[in-house]
XYZ file of C-alpha atoms in Angstrom:
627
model
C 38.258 3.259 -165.660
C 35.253 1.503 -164.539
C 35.712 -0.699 -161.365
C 36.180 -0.478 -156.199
C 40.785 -2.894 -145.685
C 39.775 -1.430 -142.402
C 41.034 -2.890 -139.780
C 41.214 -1.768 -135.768
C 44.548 0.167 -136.924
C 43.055 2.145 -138.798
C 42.112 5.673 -138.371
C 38.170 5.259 -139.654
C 35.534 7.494 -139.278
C 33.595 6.514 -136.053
C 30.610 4.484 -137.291
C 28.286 5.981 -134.209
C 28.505 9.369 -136.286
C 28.066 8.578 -139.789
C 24.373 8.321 -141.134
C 23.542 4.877 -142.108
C 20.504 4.061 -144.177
C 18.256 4.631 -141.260
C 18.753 8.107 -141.753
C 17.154 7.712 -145.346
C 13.757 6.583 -144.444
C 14.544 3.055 -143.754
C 17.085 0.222 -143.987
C 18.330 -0.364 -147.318
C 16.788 -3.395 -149.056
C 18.986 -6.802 -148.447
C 19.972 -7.475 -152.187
C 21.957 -10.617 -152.711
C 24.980 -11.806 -155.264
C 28.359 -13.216 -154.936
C 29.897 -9.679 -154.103
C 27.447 -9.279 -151.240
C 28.350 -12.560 -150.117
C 31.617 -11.671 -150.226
C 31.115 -8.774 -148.067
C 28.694 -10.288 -145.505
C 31.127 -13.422 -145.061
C 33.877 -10.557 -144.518
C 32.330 -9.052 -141.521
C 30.643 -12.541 -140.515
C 34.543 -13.975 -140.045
C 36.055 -9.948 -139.003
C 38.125 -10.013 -141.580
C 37.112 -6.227 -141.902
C 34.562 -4.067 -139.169
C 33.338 -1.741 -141.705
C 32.917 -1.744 -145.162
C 34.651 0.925 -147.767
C 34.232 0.173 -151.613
C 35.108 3.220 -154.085
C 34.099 4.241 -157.594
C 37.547 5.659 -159.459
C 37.087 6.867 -162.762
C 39.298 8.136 -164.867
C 39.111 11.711 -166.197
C 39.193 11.307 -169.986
C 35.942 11.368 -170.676
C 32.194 11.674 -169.152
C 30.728 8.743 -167.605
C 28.521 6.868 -169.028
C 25.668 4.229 -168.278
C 27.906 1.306 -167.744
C 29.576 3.693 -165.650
C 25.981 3.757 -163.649
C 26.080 0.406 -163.047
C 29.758 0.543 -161.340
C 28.010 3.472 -159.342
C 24.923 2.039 -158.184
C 27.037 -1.471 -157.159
C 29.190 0.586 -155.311
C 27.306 3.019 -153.778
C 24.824 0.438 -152.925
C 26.601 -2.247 -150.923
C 28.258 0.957 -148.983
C 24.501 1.279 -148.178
C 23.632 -1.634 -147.664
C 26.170 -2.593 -145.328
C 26.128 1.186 -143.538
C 29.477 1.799 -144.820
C 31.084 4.021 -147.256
C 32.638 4.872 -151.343
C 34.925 7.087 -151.969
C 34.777 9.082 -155.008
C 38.367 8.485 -157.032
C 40.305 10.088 -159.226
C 42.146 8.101 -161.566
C 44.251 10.338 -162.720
C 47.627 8.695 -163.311
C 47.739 9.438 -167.312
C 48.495 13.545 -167.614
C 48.061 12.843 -171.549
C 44.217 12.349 -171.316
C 42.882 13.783 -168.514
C 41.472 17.049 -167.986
C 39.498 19.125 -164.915
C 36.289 19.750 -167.193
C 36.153 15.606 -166.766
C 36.470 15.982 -162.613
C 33.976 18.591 -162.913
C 31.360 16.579 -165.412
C 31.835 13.081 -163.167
C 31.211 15.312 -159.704
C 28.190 16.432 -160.436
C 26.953 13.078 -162.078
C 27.855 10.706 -159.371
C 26.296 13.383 -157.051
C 23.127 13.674 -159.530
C 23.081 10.050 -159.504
C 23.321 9.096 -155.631
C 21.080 12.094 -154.456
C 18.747 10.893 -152.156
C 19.746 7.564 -152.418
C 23.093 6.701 -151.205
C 24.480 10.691 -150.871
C 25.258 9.834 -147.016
C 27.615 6.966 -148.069
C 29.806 9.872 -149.948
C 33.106 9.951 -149.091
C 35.448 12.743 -150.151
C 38.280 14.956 -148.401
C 39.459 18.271 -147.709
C 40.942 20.053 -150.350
C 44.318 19.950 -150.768
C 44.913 17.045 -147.965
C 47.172 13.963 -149.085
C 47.886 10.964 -147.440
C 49.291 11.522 -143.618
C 52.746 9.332 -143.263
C 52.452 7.187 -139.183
C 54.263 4.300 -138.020
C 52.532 1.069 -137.369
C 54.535 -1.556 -135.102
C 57.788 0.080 -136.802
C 56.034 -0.415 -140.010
C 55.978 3.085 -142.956
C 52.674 3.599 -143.904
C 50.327 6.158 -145.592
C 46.894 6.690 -144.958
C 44.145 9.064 -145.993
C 41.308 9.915 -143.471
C 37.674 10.585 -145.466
C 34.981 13.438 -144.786
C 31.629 11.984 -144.526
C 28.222 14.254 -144.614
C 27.744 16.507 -141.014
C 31.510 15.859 -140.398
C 32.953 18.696 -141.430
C 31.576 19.239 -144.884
C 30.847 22.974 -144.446
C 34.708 23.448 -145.763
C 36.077 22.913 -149.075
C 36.291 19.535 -150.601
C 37.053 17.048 -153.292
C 37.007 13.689 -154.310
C 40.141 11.720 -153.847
C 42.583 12.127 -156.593
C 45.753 8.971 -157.020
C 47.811 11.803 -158.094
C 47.531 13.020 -154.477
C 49.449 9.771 -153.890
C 52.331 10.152 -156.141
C 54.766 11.158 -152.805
C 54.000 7.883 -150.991
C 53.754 5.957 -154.140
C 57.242 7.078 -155.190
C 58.413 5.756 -151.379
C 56.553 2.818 -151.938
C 58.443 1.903 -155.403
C 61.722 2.644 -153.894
C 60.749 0.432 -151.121
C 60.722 -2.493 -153.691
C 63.696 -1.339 -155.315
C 65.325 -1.756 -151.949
C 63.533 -5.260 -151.407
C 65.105 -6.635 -155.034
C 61.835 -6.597 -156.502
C 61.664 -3.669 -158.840
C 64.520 -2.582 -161.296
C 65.153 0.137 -163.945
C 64.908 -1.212 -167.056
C 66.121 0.985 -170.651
C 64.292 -1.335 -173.191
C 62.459 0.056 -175.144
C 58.385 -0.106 -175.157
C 58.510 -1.829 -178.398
C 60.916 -4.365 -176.861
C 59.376 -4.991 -174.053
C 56.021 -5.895 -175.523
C 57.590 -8.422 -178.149
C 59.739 -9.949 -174.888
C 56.876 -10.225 -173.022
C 56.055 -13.762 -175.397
C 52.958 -14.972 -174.781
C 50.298 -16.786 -172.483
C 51.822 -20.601 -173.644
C 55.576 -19.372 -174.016
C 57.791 -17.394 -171.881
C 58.962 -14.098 -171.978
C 62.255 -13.046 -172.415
C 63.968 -11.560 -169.297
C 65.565 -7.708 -169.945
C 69.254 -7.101 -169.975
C 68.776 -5.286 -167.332
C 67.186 -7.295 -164.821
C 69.963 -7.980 -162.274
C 71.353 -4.238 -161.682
C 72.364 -3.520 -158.381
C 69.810 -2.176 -155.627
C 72.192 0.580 -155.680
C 72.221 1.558 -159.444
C 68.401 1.332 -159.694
C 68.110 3.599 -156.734
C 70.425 5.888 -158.509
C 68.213 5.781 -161.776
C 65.275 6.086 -160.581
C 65.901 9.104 -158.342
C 67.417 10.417 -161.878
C 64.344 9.462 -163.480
C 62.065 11.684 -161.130
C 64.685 14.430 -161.082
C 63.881 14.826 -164.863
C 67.477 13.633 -166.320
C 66.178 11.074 -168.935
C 63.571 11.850 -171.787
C 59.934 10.198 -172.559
C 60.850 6.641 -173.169
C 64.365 6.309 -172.583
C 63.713 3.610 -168.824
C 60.671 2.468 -167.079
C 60.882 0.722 -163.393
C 59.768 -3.175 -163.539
C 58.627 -5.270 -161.133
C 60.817 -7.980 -161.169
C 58.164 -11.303 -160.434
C 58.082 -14.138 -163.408
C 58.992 -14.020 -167.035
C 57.443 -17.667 -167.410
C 54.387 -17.126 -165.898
C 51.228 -18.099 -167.547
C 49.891 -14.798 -166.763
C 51.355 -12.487 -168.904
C 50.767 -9.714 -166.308
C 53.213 -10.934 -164.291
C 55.822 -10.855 -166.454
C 58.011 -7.887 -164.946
C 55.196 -5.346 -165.855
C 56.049 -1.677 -165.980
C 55.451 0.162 -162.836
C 56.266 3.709 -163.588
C 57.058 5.565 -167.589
C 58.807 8.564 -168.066
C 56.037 11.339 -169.152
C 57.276 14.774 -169.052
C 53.846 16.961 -169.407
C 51.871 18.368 -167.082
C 49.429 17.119 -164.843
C 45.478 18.389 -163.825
C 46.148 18.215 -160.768
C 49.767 18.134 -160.196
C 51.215 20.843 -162.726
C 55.217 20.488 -163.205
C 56.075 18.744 -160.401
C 56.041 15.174 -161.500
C 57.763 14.057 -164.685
C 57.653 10.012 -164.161
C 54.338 8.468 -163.914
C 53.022 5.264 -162.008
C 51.018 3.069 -164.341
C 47.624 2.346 -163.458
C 48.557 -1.868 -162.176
C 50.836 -0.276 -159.382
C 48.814 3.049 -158.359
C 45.283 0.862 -158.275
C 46.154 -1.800 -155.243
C 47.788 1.096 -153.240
C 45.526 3.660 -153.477
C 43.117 1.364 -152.170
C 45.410 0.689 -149.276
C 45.790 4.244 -148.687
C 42.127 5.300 -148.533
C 41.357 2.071 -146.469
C 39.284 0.646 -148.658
C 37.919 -3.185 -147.884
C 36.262 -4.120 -151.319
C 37.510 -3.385 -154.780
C 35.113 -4.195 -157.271
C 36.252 -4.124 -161.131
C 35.187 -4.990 -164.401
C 35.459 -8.477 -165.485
C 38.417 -7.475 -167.739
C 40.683 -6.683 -164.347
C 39.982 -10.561 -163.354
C 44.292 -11.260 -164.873
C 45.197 -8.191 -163.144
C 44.103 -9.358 -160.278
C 47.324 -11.566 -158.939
C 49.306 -8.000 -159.836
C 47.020 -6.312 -158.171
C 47.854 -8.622 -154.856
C 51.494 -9.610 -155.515
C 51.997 -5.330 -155.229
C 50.370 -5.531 -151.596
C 52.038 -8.532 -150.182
C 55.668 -7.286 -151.335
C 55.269 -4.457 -149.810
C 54.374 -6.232 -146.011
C 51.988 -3.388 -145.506
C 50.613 -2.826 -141.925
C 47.265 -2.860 -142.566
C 44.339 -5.512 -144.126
C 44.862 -5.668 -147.929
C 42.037 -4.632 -150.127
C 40.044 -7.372 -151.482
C 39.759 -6.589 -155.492
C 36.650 -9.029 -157.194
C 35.180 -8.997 -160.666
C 31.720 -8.666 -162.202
C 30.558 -8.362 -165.767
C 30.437 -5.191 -167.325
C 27.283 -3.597 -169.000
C 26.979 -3.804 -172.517
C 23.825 -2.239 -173.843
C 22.290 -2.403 -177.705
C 22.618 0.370 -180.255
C 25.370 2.032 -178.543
C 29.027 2.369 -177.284
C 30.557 2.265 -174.382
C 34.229 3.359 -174.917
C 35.367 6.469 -174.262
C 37.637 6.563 -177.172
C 34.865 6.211 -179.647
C 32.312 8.388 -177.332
C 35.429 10.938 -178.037
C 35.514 9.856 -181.275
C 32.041 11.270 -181.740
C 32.550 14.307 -180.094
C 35.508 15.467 -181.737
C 34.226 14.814 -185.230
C 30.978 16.512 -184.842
C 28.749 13.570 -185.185
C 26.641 14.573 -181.648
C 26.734 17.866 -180.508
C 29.126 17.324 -177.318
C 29.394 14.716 -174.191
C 25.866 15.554 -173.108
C 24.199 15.577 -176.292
C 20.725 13.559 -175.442
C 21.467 10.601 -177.907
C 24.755 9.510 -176.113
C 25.262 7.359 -173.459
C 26.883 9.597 -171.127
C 25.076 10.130 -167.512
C 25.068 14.249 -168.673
C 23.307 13.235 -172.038
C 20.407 10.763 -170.445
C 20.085 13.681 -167.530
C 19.362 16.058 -170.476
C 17.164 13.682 -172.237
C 14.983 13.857 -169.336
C 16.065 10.298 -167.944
C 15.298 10.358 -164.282
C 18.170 9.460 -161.376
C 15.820 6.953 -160.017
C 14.932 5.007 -163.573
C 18.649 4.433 -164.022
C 19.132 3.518 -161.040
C 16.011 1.137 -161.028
C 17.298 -0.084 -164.407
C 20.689 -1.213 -162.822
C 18.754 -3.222 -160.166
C 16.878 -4.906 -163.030
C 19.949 -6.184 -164.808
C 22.064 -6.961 -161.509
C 25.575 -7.873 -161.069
C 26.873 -11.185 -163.141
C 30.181 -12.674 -163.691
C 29.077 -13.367 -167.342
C 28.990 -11.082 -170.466
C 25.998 -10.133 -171.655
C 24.194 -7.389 -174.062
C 21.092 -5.794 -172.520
C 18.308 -4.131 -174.644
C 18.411 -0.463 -174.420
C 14.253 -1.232 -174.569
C 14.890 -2.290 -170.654
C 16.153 1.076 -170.216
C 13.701 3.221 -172.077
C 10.693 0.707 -170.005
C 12.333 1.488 -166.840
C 11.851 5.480 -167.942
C 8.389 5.581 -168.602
C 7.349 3.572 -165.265
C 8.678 6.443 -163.755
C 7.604 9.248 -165.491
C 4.281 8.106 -165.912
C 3.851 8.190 -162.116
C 5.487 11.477 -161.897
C 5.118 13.717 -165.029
C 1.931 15.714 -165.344
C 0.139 15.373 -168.771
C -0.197 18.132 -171.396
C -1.390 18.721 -174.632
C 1.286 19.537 -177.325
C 0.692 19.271 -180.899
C 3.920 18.835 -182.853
C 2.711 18.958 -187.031
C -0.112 21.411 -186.736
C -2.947 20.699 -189.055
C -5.694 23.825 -188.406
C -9.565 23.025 -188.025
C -12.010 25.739 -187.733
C -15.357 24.234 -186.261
C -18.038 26.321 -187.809
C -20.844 25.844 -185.629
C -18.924 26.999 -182.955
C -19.363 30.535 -181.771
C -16.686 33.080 -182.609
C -15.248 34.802 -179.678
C -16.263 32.150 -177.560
C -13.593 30.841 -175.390
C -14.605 27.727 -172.616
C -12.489 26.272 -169.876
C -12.203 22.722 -170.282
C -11.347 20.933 -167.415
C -8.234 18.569 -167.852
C -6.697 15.366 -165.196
C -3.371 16.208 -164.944
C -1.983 12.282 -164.296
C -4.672 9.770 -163.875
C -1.780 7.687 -162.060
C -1.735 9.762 -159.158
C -5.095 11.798 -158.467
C -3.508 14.023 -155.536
C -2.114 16.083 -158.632
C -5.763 17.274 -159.819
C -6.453 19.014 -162.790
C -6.000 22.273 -164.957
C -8.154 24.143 -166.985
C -6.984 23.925 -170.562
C -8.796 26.732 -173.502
C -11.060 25.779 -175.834
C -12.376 27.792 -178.532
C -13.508 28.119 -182.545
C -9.659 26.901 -184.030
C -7.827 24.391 -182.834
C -5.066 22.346 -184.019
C -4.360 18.750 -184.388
C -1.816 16.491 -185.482
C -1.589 16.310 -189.310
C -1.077 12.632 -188.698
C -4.356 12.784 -187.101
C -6.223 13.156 -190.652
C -6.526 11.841 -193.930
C -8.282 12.669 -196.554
C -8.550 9.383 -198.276
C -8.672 7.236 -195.420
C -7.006 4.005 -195.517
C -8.574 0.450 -194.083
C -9.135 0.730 -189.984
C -8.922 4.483 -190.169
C -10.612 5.732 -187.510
C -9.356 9.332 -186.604
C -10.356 12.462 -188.353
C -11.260 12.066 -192.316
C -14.372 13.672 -194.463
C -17.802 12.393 -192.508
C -16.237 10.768 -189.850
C -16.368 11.335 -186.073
C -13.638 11.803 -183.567
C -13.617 12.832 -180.048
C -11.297 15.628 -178.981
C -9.789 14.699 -175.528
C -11.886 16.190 -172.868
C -13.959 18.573 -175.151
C -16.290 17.427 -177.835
C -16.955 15.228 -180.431
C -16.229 16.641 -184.122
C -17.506 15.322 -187.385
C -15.206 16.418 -190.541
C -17.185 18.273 -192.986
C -14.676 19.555 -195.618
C -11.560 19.881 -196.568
C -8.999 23.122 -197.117
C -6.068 22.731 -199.790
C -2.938 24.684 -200.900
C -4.394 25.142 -204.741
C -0.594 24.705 -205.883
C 0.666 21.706 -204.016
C -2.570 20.285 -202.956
C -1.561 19.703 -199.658
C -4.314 20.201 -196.736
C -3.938 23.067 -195.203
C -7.447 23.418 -193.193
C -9.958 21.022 -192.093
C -13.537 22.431 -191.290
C -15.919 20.667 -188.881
C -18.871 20.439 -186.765
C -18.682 19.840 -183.205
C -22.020 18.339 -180.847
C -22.759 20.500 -178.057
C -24.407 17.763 -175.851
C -21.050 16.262 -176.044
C -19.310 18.292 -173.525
C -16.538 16.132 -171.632
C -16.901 13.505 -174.343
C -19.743 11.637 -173.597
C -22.616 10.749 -176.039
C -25.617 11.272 -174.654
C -27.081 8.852 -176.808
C -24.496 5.937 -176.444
C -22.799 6.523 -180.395
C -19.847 4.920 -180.104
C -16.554 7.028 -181.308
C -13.637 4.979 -181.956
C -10.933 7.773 -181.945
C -10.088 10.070 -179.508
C -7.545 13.207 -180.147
C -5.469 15.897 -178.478
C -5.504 19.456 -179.468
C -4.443 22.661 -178.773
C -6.820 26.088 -179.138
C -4.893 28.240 -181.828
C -5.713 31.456 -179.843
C -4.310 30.076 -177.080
C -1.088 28.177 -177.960
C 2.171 28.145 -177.577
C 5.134 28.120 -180.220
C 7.898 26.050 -178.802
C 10.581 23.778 -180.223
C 10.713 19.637 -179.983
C 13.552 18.053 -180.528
C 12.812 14.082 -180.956
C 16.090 11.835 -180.401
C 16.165 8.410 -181.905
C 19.064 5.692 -180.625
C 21.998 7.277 -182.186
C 22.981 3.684 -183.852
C 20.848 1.898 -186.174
C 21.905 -1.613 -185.787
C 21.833 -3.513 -181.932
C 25.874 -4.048 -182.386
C 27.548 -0.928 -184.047
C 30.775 -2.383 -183.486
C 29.591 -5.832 -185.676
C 30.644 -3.743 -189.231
C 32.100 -5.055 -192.852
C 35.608 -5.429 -192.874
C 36.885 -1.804 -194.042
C 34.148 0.574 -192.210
C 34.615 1.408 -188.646
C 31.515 1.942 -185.935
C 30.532 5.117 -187.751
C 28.995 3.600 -190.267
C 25.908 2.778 -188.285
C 25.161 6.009 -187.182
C 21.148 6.615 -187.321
C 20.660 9.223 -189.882
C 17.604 10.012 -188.119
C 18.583 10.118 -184.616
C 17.525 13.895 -184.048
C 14.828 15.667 -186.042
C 14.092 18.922 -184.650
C 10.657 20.373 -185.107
C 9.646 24.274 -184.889
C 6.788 25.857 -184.598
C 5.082 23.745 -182.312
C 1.573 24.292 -180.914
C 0.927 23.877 -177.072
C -1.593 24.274 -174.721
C -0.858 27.875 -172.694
C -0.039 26.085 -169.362
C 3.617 25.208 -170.647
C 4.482 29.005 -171.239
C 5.465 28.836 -167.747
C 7.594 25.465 -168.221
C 11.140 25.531 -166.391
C 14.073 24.462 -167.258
C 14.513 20.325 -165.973
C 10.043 19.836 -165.402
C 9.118 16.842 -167.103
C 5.892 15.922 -168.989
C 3.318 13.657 -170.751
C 2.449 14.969 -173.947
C -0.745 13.361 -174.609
C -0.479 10.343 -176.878
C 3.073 11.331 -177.884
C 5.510 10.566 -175.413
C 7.374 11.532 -172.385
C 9.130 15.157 -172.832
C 11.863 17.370 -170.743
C 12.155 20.639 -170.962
C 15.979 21.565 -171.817
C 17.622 23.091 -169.383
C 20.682 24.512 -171.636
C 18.325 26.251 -174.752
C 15.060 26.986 -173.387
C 14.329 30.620 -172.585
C 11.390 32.602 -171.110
C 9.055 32.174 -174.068
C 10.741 30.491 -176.417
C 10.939 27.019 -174.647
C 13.126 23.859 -176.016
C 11.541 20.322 -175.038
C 13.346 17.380 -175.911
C 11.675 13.866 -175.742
C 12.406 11.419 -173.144
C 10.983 8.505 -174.559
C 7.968 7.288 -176.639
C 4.711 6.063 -175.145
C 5.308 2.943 -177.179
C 6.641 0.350 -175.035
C 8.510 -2.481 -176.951
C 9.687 -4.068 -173.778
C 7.232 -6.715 -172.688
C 7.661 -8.043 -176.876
C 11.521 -8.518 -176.065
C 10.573 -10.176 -173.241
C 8.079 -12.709 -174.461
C 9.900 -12.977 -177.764
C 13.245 -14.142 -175.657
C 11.148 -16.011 -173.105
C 9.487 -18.335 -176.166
C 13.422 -18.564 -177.723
């Protein structure tokens, strides 16, 4: 799920040894919204010393980029305020979850963070749960964090709330034993239709007023595995009129006998998500718990659980923003399941999802995500952002960072005639003309070359002005070329060879005599190149809303046909033979490409593209500044 109190009680690590943002090259920036205001009236009034937020996901699924935006909030006011977030588990539902999840959201918070916000990671030992102390005669449970240098040369994990199932289980028979929690053996069915709704109450169970004794005595018989899946659930026992339907006696704990991730067999009743949320906050001390917008009802639940309890320590402070929804995509898991399962992408970190795993794969760098989240900011309105804003964000980065290169993706051959066979020159090449401390290369030229098919035409149509029969183009760096026939396929009539002439005073790509060239092209030397496969992704929806369909068709339907063409037999210039896995790159006029770190092999590389060169952005913007 996408959401995140110290006080002098509690056992904190010492702020004198954690890093702070100091450590990082500087303080972190001051940003300011209503949550940071929040927080910096908070410590202003010492309401809390230190501030602890957390990002708890739940394993069913990969994150995804609204997920990003819960993890940059997060991880950024922990920075910003030298404090930390603790990486959560979730993991209350046994039916969903799974450890390939924990794995996949590990190492994309930590992909995410690095460098960043990677000394405000909290985690634990593994295998340590809450320790049980006595405050002022007061139970409670608390869970100390490992922070970076303190003992992270060990073994650890993130946090898990199925670590808290012993004191969680003490805690509900604590409100049993208060009167404010009973066993209740209606059915799920019935409880949702007694419920009522927002503008009528609810009907109160049958069972409501059993003893404290019998509803010890049940649920101790629920955990001891007597009763089946679905046969009693424990209640809070609060308002059946309320206007807020969540506090109409909501479930606490179901009966769910499978096993658990984490847990195995031992646990066969299972706290819902309401109850376990507020207390594993309390239990990892954190200060500020930042959800969704859609947790803003849940919120009086989410405090009437604390208070009941008279817990030792400062409650945990839960607040709302809006989530992220983004254009031609979706952000559920269920449907990003959905797609998986049914073969529609080619798995959670296929390039054209949403998922963290798929945008790392694309190519999308940590730092444009992360630079897109800043963009949008934190809101307590709904809104849909243009995934344009995100692609933008992606090339300002790579084009400061990724060295250029020339790739040629629909070879079209050209012999130049008046060049001399067996004649190979070095040509010298800028490898990013944003950032000269990168230099150049020396990139082959020689008697065949090959250009983009696109990059001729026989018949040329109106404001033409690359390669067609007479004209003149300028290959990038080289020399100027003037077409001077054409080759074709004499059963299909399709070109298959263009010969030319080239200047030799035009070395570089000047004219010594001031011609003007309108057209300049890449190219690759066809002695020289290298065969590699491009794979060019496409949003994986058509439409801006896929969830906007006719009555009768489901999201599917606006899948984008043309979200993945893969192209073999690719001509590139030789300096990419010795392309890694993860380097990134400019191919020339073409776009932004990553080499893929799952299918490439030595010699046989796989690049998939990032992004186009084409930026659409600043249009959105001035179209929706004029509206």
């Amino acid at each position: 799920m996408t959401d995140t109190n110290v006080n002098q009680d509690q056992t904190t690590t010492p702020r004198a040894d954690r890093q702070t943002p100091l450590d990082q090259g500087g303080p972190a920036p001051e940003h300011h919204d209503f949550l940071r205001e929040m927080v910096q009236q908070d410590l202003a009034e010492g309401r809390v010393t230190e501030v602890v937020t957390r990002f708890p996901p739940e394993p069913n699924g990969y994150l995804h980029i609204g997920h990003a935006k819960s993890i940059y909030l997060n991880f950024g006011i922990a920075r910003q305020f030298g404090g930390r977030c603790n990486l959560r588990m979730d993991d209350t539902n046994p039916a969903k979850e799974d450890v390939e999840y924990v794995d996949a959201i590990m190492a994309d918070v930590k992909w995410l963070i690095a460098g960043w916000a990677d000394h405000c990671l909290a985690l634990k030992p593994v295998g340590r749960t809450p320790e049980e102390r006595d405050i002022e005669g007061r139970r409670d449970f608390y869970l100390a964090p490992v922070m970076p240098g303190q003992g992270r040369d060990g073994a650890w994990e993130p946090f898990y709330a199925s670590d808290y199932f012993e004191p969680l289980y003490e805690y509900a028979l604590e409100l049993i034993r208060k009167g404010k929690a009973y066993v209740c053996d209606h059915t799920p069915e019935e409880v949702d239709r007694m419920r009522g709704a927002p503008h009528h109450p609810g009907q109160e169970s049958a069972y409501r007023n059993r003893s404290v004794a019998e509803n010890l005595d049940l649920f101790e018989r629920m955990r001891a595995g007597e009763f089946p899946d679905g046969a009693r659930t424990l209640r809070a026992k609060i308002d059946m009129s309320s206007p807020n339907v969540w506090l109409r006696d909501p479930v606490l704990y179901r009966i769910r006998h499978a096993p658990h991730h984490h847990t195995g067999d031992r646990w066969c009743i299972y706290p819902m998500y309401d109850f376990a949320h507020g207390l594993s906050d309390y239990i990892e001390g954190v200060t500020h718990s930042l959800c969704t917008l859609e947790f803003e009802v849940h919120r009086p639940l989410y405090e009437w659980i604390l208070e009941a309890l008279d817990l030792p320590r400062a409650h945990p402070r839960q607040r709302e923003f809006a989530r992220l929804n983004m254009t031609h995509t979706v952000m559920s898991k269920r449907k990003l399941l959905r797609l998986v399962q049914e073969g529609h992408v080619q798995g959670w970190d296929d390039p054209r999802m949403p998922t963290i795993a798929g945008m790392r794969r694309r190519g999308y760098p940590a730092e444009a995500i992360r630079d897109f989240c800043e963009r949008i900011r934190v809101g307590k309105r709904e809104n849909m952002v243009q995934v344009q804003l995100l692609e933008h964000c992606v090339r300002e980065d790579l084009n400061r960072r990724a060295p250029r290169a020339f790739a040629v993706l629909r070879p079209l051959r050209v012999v130049i005639e008046n060049y001399p066979e067996g004649q190979v020159e070095d040509i010298e090449a800028v490898n990013n003309p944003e950032d000269a401390a990168m230099g150049t290369r020396l990139v082959p030229f020689s008697r065949v070359i090959y250009i983009e098919q696109d990059d001729f035409r026989e018949v040329p149509p109106p404001k033409y002005y690359r390669l067609s029969p007479g004209k003149e183009v300028r290959l990038r760096y080289a020399y100027l070329i003037t077409c001077t026939e054409v080759v074709k396929d004499p059963e299909t009539g399709e070109v298959t060879e263009v010969r030319a002439h080239y200047d030799p005073a035009t070395r570089g790509g000047d004219t010594p005599d001031g011609r003007k060239v309108k057209a300049t092209l890449h190219w690759v030397s066809a002695a020289h190149a290298v065969d590699a496969e491009v794979r060019l992704y496409d949003t994986l929806f058509q439409v801006e809303d896929p969830e906007d369909v006719p009555e009768g068709e489901d999201f599917t339907s606006s899948l984008n046909p043309r979200s993945l063409e893969i192209l073999r037999g690719c001509k590139l210039e030789p300096s990419l033979a010795m392309a890694a896995p993860g380097d990134r790159y400019q191919f020339e006029r073409l776009g932004y490409f990553y080499v893929d770190p799952d299918d490439s092999r030595p010699g046989a590389p796989v690049f998939n593209r990032t992004v186009t060169l084409k930026d659409s952005w600043a249009r959105i913007q001035k179209k929706q500044g004029q509206g």
